[in-house]
C-alpha positions as a printed NumPy array, in Angstrom:
array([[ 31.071,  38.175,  -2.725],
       [ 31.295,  34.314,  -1.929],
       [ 28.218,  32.577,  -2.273],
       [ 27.724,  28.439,  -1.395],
       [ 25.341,  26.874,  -3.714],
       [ 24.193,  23.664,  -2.944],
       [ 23.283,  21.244,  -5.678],
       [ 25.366,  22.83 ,  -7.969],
       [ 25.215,  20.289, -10.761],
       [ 21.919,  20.53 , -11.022],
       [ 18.882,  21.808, -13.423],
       [ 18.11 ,  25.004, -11.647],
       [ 21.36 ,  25.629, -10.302],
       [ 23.666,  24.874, -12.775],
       [ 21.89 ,  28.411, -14.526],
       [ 22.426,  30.003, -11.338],
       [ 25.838,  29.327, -11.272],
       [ 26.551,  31.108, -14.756],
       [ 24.399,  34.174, -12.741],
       [ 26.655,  34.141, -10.072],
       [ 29.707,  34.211, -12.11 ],
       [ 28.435,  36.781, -14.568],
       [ 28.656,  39.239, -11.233],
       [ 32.091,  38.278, -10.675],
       [ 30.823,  36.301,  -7.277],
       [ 33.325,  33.154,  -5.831],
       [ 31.181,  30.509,  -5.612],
       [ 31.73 ,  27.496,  -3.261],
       [ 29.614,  24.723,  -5.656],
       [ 28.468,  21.69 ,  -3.271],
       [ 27.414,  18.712,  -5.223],
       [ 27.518,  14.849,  -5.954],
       [ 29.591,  14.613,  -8.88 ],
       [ 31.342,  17.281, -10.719],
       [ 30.399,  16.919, -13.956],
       [ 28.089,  19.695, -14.793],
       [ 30.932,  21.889, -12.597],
       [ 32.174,  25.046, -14.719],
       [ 35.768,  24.803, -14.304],
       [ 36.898,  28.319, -13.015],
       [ 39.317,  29.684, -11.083],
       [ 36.024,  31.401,  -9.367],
       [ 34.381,  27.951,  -8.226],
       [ 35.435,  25.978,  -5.467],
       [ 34.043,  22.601,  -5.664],
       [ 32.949,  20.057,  -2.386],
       [ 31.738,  16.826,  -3.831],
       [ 29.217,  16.161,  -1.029],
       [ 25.968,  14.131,  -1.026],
       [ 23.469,  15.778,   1.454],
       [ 22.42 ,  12.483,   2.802],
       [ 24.972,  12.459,   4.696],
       [ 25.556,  16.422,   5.708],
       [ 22.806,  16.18 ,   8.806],
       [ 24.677,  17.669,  11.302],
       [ 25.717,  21.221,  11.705],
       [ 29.689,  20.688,  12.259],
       [ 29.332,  19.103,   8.774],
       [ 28.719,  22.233,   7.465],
       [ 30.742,  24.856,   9.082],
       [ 33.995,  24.218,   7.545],
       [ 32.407,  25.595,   3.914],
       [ 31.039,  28.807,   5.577],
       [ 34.381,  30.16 ,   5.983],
       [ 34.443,  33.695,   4.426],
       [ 30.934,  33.109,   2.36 ],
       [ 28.441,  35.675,   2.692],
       [ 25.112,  34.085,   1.453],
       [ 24.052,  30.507,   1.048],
       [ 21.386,  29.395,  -1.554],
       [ 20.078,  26.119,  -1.61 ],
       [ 19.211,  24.558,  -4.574],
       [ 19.482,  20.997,  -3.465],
       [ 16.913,  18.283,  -4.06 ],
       [ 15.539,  14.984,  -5.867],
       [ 12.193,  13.951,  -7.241],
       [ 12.143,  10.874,  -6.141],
       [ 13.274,   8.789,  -2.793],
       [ 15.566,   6.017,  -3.68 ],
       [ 15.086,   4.669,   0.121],
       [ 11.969,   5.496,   2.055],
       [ 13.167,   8.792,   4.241],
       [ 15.484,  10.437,   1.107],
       [ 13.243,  13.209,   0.988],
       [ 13.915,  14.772,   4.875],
       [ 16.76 ,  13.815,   4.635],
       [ 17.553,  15.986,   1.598],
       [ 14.889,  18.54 ,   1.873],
       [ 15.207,  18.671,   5.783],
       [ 17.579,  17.651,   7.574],
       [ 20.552,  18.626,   5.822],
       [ 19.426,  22.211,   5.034],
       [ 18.55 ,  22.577,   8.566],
       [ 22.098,  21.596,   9.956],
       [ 23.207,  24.378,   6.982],
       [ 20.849,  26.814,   8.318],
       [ 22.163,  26.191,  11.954],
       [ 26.057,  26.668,  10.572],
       [ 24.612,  30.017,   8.909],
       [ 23.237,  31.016,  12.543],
       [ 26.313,  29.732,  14.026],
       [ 29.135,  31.601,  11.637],
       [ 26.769,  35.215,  10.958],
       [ 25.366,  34.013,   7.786],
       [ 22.265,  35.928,   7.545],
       [ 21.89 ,  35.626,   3.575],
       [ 19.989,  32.227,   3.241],
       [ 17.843,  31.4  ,  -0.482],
       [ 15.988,  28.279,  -0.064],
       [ 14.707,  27.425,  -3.524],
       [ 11.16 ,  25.555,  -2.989],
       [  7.674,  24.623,  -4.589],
       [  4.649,  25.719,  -5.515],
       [  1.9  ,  23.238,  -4.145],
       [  0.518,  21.524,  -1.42 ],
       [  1.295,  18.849,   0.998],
       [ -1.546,  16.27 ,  -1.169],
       [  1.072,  16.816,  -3.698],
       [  3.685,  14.068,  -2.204],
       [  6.458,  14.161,  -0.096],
       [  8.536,  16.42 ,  -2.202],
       [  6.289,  19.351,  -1.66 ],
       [  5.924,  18.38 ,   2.281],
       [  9.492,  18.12 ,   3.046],
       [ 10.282,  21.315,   0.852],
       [  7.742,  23.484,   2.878],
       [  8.491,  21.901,   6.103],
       [ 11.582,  23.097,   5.778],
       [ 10.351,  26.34 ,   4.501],
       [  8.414,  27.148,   7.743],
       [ 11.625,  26.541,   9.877],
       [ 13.803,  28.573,   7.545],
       [ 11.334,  31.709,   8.416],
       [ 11.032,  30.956,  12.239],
       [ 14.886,  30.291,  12.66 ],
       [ 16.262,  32.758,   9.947],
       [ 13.713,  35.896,   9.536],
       [ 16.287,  36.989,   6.778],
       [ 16.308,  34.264,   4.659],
       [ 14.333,  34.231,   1.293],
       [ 12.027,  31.175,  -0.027],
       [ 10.972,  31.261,  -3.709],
       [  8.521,  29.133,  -4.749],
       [  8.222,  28.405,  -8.735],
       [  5.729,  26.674, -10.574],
       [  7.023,  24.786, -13.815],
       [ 10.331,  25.963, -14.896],
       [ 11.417,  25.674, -19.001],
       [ 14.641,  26.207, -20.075],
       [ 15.562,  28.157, -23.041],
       [ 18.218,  25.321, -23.814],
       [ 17.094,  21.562, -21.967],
       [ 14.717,  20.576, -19.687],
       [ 14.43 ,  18.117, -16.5  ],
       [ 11.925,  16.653, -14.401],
       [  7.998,  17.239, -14.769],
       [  9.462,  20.112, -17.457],
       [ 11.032,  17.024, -19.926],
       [  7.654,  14.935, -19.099],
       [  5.531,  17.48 , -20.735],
       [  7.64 ,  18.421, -23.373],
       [  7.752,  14.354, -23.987],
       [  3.568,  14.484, -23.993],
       [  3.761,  17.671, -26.511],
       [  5.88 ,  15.808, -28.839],
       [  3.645,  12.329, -29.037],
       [  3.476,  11.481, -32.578],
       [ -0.4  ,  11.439, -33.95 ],
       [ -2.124,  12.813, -30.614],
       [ -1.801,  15.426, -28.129],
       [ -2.58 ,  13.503, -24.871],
       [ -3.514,  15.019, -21.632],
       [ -4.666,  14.277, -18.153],
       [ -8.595,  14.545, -17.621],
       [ -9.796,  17.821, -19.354],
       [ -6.128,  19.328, -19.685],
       [ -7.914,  22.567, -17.966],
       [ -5.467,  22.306, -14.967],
       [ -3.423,  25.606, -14.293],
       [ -0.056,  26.263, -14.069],
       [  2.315,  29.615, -13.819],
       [  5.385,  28.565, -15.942],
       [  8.68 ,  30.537, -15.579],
       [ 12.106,  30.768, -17.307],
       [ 14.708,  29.035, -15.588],
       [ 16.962,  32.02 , -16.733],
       [ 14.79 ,  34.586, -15.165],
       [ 14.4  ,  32.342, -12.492],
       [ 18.274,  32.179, -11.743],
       [ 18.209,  36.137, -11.992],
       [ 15.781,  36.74 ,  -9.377],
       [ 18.129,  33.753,  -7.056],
       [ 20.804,  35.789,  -7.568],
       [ 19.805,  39.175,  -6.636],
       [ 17.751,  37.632,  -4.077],
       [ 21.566,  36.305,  -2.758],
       [ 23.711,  38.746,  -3.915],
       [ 21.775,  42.214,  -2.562],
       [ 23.341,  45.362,  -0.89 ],
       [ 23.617,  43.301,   1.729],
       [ 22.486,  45.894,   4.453],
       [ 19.377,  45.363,   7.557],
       [ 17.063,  46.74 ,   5.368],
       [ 17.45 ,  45.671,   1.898],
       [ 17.42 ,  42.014,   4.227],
       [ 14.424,  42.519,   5.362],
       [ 12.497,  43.796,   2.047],
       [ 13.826,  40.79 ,   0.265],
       [ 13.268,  38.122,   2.98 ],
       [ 10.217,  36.208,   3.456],
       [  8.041,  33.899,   1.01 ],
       [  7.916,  35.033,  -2.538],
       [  6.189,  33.317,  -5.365],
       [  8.354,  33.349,  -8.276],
       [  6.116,  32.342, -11.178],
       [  5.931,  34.158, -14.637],
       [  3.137,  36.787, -15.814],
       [  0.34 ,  34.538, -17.154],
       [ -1.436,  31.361, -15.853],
       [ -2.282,  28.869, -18.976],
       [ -4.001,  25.395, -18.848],
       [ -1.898,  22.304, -19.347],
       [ -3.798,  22.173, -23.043],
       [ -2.504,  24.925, -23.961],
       [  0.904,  24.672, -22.593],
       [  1.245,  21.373, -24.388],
       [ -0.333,  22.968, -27.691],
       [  2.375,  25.85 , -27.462],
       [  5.104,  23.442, -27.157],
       [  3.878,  21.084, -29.455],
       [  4.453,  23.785, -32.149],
       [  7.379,  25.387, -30.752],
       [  8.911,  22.345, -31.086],
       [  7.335,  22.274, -35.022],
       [  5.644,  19.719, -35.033],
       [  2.159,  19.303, -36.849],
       [ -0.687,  20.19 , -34.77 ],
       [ -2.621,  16.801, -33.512],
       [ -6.118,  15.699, -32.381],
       [ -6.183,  16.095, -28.409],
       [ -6.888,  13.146, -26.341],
       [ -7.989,  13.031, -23.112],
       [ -6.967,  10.385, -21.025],
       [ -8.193,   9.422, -17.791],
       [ -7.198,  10.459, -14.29 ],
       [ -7.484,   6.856, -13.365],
       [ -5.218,   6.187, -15.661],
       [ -2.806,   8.577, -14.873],
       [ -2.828,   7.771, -11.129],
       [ -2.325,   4.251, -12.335],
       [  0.916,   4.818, -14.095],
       [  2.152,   6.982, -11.535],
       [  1.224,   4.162,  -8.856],
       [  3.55 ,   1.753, -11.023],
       [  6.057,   4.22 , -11.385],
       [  6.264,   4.962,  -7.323],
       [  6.725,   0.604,  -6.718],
       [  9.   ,   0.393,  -9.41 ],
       [ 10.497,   3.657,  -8.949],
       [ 11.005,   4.091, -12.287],
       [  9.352,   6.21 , -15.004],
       [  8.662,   9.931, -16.353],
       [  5.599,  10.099, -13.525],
       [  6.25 ,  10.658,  -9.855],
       [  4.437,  12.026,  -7.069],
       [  5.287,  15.488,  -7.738],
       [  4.361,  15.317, -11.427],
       [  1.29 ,  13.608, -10.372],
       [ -0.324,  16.287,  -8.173],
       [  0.377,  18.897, -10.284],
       [ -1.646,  17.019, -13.322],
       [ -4.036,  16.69 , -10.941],
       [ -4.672,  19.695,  -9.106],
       [ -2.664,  22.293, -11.499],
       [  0.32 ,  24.558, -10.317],
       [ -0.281,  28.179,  -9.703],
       [ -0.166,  31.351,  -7.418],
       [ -2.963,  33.606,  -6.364],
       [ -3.718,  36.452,  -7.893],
       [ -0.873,  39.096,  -7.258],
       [  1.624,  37.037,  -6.43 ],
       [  3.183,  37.6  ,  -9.547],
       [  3.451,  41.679,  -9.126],
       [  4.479,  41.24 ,  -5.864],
       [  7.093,  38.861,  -6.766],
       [  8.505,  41.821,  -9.512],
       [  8.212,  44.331,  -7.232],
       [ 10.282,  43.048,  -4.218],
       [ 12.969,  41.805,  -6.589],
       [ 12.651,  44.533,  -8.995],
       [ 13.319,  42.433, -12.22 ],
       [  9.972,  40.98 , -14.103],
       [  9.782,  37.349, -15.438],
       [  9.3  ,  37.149, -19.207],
       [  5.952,  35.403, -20.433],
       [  6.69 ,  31.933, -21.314],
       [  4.182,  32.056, -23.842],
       [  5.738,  35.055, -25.816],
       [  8.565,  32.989, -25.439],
       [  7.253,  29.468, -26.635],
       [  5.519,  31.726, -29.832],
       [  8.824,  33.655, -30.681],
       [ 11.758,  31.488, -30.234],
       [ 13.265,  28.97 , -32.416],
       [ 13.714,  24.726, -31.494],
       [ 16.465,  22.826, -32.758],
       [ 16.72 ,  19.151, -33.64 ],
       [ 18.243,  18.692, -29.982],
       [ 14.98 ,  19.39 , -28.403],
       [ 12.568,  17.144, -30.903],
       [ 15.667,  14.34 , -30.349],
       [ 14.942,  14.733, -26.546],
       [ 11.48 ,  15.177, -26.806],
       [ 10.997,  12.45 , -28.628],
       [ 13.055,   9.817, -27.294],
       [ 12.162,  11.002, -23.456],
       [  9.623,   8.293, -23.294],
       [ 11.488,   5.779, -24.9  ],
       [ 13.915,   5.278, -22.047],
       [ 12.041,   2.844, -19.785],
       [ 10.693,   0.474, -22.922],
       [ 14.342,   0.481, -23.871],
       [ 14.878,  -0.106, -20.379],
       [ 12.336,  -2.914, -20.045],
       [ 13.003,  -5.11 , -22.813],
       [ 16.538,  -4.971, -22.813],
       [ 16.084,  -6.544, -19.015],
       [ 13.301,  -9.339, -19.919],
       [ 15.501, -10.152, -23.206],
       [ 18.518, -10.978, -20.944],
       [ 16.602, -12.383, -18.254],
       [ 14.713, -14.888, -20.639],
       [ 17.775, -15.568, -22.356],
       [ 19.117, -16.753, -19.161],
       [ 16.269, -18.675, -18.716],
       [ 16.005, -19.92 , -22.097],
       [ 19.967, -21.186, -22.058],
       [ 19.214, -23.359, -18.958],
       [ 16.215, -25.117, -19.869],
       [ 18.314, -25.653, -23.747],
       [ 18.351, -29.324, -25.156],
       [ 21.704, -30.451, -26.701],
       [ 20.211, -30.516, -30.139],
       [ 19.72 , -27.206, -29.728],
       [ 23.329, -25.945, -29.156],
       [ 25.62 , -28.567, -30.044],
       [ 25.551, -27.819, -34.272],
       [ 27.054, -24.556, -33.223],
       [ 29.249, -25.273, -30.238],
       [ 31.046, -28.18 , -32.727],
       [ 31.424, -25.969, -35.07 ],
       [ 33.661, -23.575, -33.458],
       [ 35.706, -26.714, -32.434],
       [ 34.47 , -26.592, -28.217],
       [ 35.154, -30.189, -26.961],
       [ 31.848, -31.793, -26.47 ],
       [ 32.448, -32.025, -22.552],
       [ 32.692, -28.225, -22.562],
       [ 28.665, -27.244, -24.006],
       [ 26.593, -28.213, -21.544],
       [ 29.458, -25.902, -18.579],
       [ 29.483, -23.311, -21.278],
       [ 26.094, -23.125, -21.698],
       [ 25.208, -22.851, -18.187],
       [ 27.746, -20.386, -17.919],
       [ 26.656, -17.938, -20.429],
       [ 23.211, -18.235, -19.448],
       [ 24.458, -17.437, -15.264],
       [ 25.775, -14.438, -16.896],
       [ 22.86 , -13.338, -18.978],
       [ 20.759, -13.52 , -15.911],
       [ 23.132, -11.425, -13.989],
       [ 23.187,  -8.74 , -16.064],
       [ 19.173,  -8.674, -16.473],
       [ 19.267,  -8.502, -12.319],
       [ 21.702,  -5.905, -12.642],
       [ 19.877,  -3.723, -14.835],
       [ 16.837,  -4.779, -12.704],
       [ 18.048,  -3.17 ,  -9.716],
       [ 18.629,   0.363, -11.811],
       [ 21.906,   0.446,  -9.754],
       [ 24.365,   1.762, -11.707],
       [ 22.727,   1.157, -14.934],
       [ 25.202,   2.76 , -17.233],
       [ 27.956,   0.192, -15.991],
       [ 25.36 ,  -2.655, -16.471],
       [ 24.136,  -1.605, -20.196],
       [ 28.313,  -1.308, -20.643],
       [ 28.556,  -4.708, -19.742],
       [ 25.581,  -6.183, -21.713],
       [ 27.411,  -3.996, -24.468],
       [ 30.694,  -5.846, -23.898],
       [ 29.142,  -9.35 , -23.722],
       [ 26.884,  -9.15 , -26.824],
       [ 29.782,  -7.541, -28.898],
       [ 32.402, -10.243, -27.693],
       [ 29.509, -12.982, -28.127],
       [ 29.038, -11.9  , -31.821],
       [ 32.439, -11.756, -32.53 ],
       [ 33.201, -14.557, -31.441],
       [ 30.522, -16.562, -32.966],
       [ 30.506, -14.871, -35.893],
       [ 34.797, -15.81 , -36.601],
       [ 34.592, -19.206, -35.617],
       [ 31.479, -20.293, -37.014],
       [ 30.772, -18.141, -39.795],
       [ 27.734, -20.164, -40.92 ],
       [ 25.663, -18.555, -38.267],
       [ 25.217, -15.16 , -39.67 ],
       [ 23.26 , -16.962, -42.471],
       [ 20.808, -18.801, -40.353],
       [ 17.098, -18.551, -41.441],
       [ 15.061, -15.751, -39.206],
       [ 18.371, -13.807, -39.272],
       [ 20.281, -16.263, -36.811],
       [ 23.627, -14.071, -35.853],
       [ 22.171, -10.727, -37.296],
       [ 19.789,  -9.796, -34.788],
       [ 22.612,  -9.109, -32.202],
       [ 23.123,  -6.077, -34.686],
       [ 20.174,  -4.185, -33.971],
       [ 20.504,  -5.336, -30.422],
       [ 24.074,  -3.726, -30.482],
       [ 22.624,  -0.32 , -31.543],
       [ 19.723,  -0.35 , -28.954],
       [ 22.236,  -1.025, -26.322],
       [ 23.887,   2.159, -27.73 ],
       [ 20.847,   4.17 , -27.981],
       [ 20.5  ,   2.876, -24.001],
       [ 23.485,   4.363, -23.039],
       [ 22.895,   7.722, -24.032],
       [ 19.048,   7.895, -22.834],
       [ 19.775,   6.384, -19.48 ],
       [ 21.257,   9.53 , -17.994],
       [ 18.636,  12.109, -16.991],
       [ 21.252,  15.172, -16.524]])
């Protein structure tokens, strides 16, 4: 059976994938970048970005020869006011017009539990939910509520693990008495793939297609979700604090301007207003896809952590102070080099044997630089290149300075020195930055 999977590189995806394979499908894996690609002589790759796969000749070329389509495409957060229809709209409508078009009648639309006051992730996902159904009777929506990995974690799932593993306190929003229905993302990707890969005939079609609410077996608070995290992940048990809503919203207001941060709209309703199914959904769920969802907290009770997931857990919410400081420090640096007397420079420009005609240009210079790369990490546009370069610079800098006027490393308040531990929180930057 071929099978094109949009989003392939992704959190829930990339596990459906391995599914797929497992069965011995061909898989035609649409994505950004291939990195998180299994090479295989069973995947085709189509580096793609759905932004700009709106139209339905865009996407008929990939149906040829696949059988079902499931899409698992879609982002958190809009980098440009209109990402989310565009992502969650648009383009899976022009793919659900090429299915029409080219006798695709296997479509698996991976969506949300929630409600349109949850953001415009949740709104775009079920708008396109209620064409899917009008335009495609056969197609199949599944709508999870938190998904947890038995080996990483992404989105609102890395957030709360982050929260569980807060040294000294256990924090959560309001009361922490909000509900949620978490899942396995490897049970999930089961149910996806029978879902896609099913006899195939009219009426095995039509028992699987429709709305189904793929949550797992028992509905727990967000206190106790933390709490069973918190120790999964072996740490001490802490004093719970309760923080807020006002607060919350406020961070998550910050995060939207700045579009940065662990909060985001999504996130944000779902600490508000919790994230479950009604009653039944669960054993309806089992019984049209004949396969039952483990309990997450057997799971969580049972199962062993490794120092990966306390590394990650812990250093989750350290990504946007890193983040932060690293741009004011170059910023004001800039700043700092401009506004520089000579008697502040010119000891160590002489003694590295610059001409004195050359400080006040090279001063300037370095300093143009510095503020650069603080605007460049500013922007959060490509900041993996920019945190390279800020590497590069600080490493030459020290070098430099270091051979030529060796003096400087013994400088009172550590002079040369501190670039060190700047050094190794560039480093630490550079791993952290990526989210996948």
């Amino acid at each position: 059976m071929k099978i094109l999977l949009t989003g392939a590189g992704g959190f829930i995806a990339s596990v459906v994938l391995e599914k797929l394979l497992e069965q011995g499908c061909q898989v035609v894996a649409v994505a950004r970048r291939r990195a998180n690609i299994p090479v295989s002589g069973a995947v085709s790759f189509i580096q793609a970005d759905l932004q700009n796969l709106t139209r339905m000749e865009d996407w008929s070329p990939m149906l040829r020869g696949v059988d079902a389509v499931i899409n698992c495409a879609g982002i958190l957060r809009e980098t440009h006011k209109g990402d989310f229809e565009l992502v969650h709209f648009d383009a899976p409508k022009a793919l659900a017009e090429a299915c029409i078009q080219n006798g695709v009648e296997r479509f698996v639309q991976i969506s949300a539990l929630g409600t349109e006051l949850d953001g415009g992730f949740i709104t775009s996902k079920h708008k396109f939910d209620d064409y899917l159904m009008r335009a495609l009777p056969t197609a199949v929506v599944l709508r999870p509520s938190v998904v947890l990995s038995e080996r990483g974690s992404y989105g609102g799932t890395s957030l709360l693990r982050a929260l569980a593993a807060l040294p000294g306190a256990l924090f959560v929003p309001g009361d922490g008495d909000q509900k949620i229905q978490p899942i396995l993302l490897e049970d999930l990707a089961c149910v996806v793939a029978q879902a896609a890969t099913g006899a195939g005939d009219a009426q095995s079609l039509e028992q699987a297609s429709g709305v189904a609410y793929t949550v797992g077996p028992e509905v727990v608070t967000l206190k106790e979700y933390l709490t069973l995290v918190r120790r999964w992940l072996k740490f001490p048990d802490a004093r719970i604090v309760s923080v807020p809503l006002s607060l919350v919203g406020l961070a998550a207001w910050i995060g939207r301007r700045l579009g940065a941060g662990p909060l985001n709209d999504t996130v944000w309703g779902m600490l508000q207003r919790g994230n479950y199914a009604e009653s039944g959904a669960y054993e309806c769920s089992c019984e049209k896809f004949d396969y039952a969802p483990r309990s997450v907290k057997g799971y969580l009770q049972t199962s062993a952590s490794f120092v990966q997931d306390r590394w990650h857990a812990r250093l989750y919410l350290l990504r946007e102070p890193i983040w932060l400081t690293l741009v004011v420090v170059w910023l004001l640096s800039g700043v700092a080099g401009f506004v520089a007397q000579p008697e502040t420079f010119s000891p160590i420009l002489k003694a590295m044997g610059l001409p004195e005609f050359l400080w006040r240009p090279m001063v300037w210079f370095t300093s143009a630089v510095d503020l650069a790369l603080g605007a460049f990490l500013l922007s959060r546009r490509h900041m993996a290149l920019a945190g390279q370069l800020m590497l590069a610079c600080t490493l030459g800098y020290t070098l430099a300075l270091g051979l030529l006027a060796p003096a400087v490393w013994l400088e009172p308040l550590g002079g040369l020195l501190k670039n060190l531990p700047l050094l190794c929180l560039l480093s630490v930057f550079l791993v952290v930055e990526k989210l996948r």
